[in-house]
PDB file of C-alpha atoms in Angstrom:
ATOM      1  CA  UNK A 245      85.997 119.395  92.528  1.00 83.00           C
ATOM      2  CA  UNK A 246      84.259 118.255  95.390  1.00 86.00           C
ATOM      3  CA  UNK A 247      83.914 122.402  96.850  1.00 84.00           C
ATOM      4  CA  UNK A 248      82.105 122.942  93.824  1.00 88.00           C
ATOM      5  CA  UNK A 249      79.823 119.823  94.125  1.00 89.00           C
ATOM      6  CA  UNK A 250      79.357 120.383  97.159  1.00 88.00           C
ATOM      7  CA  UNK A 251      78.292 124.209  98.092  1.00 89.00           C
ATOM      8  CA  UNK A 252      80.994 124.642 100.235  1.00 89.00           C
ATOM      9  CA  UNK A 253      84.672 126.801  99.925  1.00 91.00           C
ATOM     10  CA  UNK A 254      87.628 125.257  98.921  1.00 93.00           C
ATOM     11  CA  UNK A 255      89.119 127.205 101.868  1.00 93.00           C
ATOM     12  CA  UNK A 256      86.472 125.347 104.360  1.00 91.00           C
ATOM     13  CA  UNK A 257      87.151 121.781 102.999  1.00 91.00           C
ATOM     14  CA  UNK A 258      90.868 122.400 103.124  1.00 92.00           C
ATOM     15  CA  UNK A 259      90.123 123.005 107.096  1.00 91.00           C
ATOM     16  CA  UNK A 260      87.836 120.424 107.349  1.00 90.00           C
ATOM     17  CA  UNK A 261      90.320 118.022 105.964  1.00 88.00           C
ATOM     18  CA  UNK A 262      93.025 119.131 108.326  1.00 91.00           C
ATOM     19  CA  UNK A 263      90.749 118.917 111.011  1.00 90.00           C
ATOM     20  CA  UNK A 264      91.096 123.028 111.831  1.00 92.00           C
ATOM     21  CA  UNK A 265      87.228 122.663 111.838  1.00 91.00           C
ATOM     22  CA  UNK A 266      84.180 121.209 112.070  1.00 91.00           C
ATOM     23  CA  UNK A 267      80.767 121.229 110.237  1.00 90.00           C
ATOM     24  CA  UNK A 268      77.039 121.210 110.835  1.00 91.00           C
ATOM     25  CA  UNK A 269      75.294 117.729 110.394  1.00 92.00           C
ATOM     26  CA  UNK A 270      73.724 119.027 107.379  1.00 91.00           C
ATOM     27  CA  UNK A 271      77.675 119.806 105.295  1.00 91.00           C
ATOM     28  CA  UNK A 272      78.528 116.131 106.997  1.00 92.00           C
ATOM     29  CA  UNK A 273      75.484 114.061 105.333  1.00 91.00           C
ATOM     30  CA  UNK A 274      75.876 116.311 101.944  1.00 90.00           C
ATOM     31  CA  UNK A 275      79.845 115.218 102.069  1.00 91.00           C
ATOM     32  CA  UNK A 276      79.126 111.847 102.683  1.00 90.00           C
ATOM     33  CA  UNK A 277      76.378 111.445  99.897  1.00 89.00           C
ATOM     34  CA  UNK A 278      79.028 113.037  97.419  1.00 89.00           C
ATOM     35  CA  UNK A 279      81.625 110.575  98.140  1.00 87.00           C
ATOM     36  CA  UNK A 280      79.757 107.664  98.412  1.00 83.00           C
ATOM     37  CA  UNK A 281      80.762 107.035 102.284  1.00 83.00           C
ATOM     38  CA  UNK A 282      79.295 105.725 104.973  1.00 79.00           C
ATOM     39  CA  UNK A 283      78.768 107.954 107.873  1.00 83.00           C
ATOM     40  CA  UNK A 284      79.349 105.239 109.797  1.00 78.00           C
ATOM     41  CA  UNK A 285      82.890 104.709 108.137  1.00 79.00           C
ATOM     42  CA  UNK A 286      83.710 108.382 108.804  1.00 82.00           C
ATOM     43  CA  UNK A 287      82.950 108.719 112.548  1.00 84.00           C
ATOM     44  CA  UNK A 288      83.152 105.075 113.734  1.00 82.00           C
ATOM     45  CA  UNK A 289      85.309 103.326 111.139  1.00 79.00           C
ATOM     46  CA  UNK A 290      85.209  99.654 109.669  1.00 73.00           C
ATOM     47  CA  UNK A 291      81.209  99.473 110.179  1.00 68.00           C
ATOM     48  CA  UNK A 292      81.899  95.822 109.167  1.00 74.00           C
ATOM     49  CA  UNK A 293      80.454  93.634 106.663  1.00 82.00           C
ATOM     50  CA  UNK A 294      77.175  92.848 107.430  1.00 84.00           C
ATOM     51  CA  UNK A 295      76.421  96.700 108.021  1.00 80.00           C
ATOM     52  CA  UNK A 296      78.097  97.479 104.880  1.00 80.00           C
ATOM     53  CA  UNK A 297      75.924  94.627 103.234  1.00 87.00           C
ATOM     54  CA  UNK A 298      72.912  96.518 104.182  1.00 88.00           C
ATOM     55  CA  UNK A 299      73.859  99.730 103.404  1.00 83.00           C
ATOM     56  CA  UNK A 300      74.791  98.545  99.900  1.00 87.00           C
ATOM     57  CA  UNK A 301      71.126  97.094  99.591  1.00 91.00           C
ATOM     58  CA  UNK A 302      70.094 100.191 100.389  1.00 91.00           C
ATOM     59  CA  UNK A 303      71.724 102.849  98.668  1.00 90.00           C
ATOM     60  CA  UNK A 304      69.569 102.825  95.744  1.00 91.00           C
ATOM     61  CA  UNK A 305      66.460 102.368  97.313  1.00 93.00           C
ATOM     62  CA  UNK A 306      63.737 105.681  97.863  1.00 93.00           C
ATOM     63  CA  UNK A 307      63.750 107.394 101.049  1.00 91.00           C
ATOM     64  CA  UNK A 308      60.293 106.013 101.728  1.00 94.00           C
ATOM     65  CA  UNK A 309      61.789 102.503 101.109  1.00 94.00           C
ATOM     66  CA  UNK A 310      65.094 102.896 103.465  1.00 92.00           C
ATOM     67  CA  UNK A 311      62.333 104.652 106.124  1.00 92.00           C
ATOM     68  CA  UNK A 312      60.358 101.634 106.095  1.00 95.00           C
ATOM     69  CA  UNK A 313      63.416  98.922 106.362  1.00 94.00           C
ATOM     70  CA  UNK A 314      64.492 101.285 109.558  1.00 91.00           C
ATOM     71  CA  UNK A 315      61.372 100.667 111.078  1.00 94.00           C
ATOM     72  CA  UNK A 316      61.052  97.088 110.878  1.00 94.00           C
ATOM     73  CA  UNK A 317      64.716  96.559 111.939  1.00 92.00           C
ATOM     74  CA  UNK A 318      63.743  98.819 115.102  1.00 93.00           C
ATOM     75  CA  UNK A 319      60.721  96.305 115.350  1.00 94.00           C
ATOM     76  CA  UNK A 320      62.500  93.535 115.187  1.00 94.00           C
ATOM     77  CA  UNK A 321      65.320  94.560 117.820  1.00 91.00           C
ATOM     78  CA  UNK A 322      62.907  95.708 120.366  1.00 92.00           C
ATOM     79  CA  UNK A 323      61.026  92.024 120.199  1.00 93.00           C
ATOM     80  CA  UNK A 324      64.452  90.443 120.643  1.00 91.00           C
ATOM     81  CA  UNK A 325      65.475  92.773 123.161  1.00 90.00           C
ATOM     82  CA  UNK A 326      61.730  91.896 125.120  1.00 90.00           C
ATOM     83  CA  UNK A 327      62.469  88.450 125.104  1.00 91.00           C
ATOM     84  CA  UNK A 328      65.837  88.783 126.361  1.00 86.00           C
ATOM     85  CA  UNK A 329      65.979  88.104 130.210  1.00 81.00           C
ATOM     86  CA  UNK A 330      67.177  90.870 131.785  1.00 74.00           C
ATOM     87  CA  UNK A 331      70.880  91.260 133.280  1.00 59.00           C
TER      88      UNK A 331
END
């Protein structure tokens, strides 16, 4: 029962799920972990598939792993960005 997995009352997610509520960032990410979903999916929808693609190379990966791929795509899109004319 995903209350039970998840720390939180069956009374809370039942709110939650009618949207009578809302939670703290920290219920959201634990939620999300549980069911194997995408943040992204939840608050923005279809994240598409090349977003999905990296997010399913990822999900297995250690945190210091995933921290490191984050910083070298943030590399890499500021260097594009720089060589971007501006508008």
């Amino acid at each position: 029962m995903l209350a039970e997995r998840s720390d939180l009352s069956v009374s809370f997610i039942a709110d939650l799920e009618l949207g009578n509520t809302g939670t703290r960032l920290e219920n959201f990410v634990r939620l999300c972990r549980l069911l194997e979903v995408n943040a992204d999916y939840i608050l923005f929808g279809d994240a598409g598939p090349a977003v999905q693609r990296v997010t399913d190379l990822l999900r297995d990966r250690d945190e210091e792993t995933v921290r490191v791929v984050e910083q070298t795509v943030e590399a890499l899109l500021r260097a594009l960005d720089a060589q971007r004319p501006e508008k």
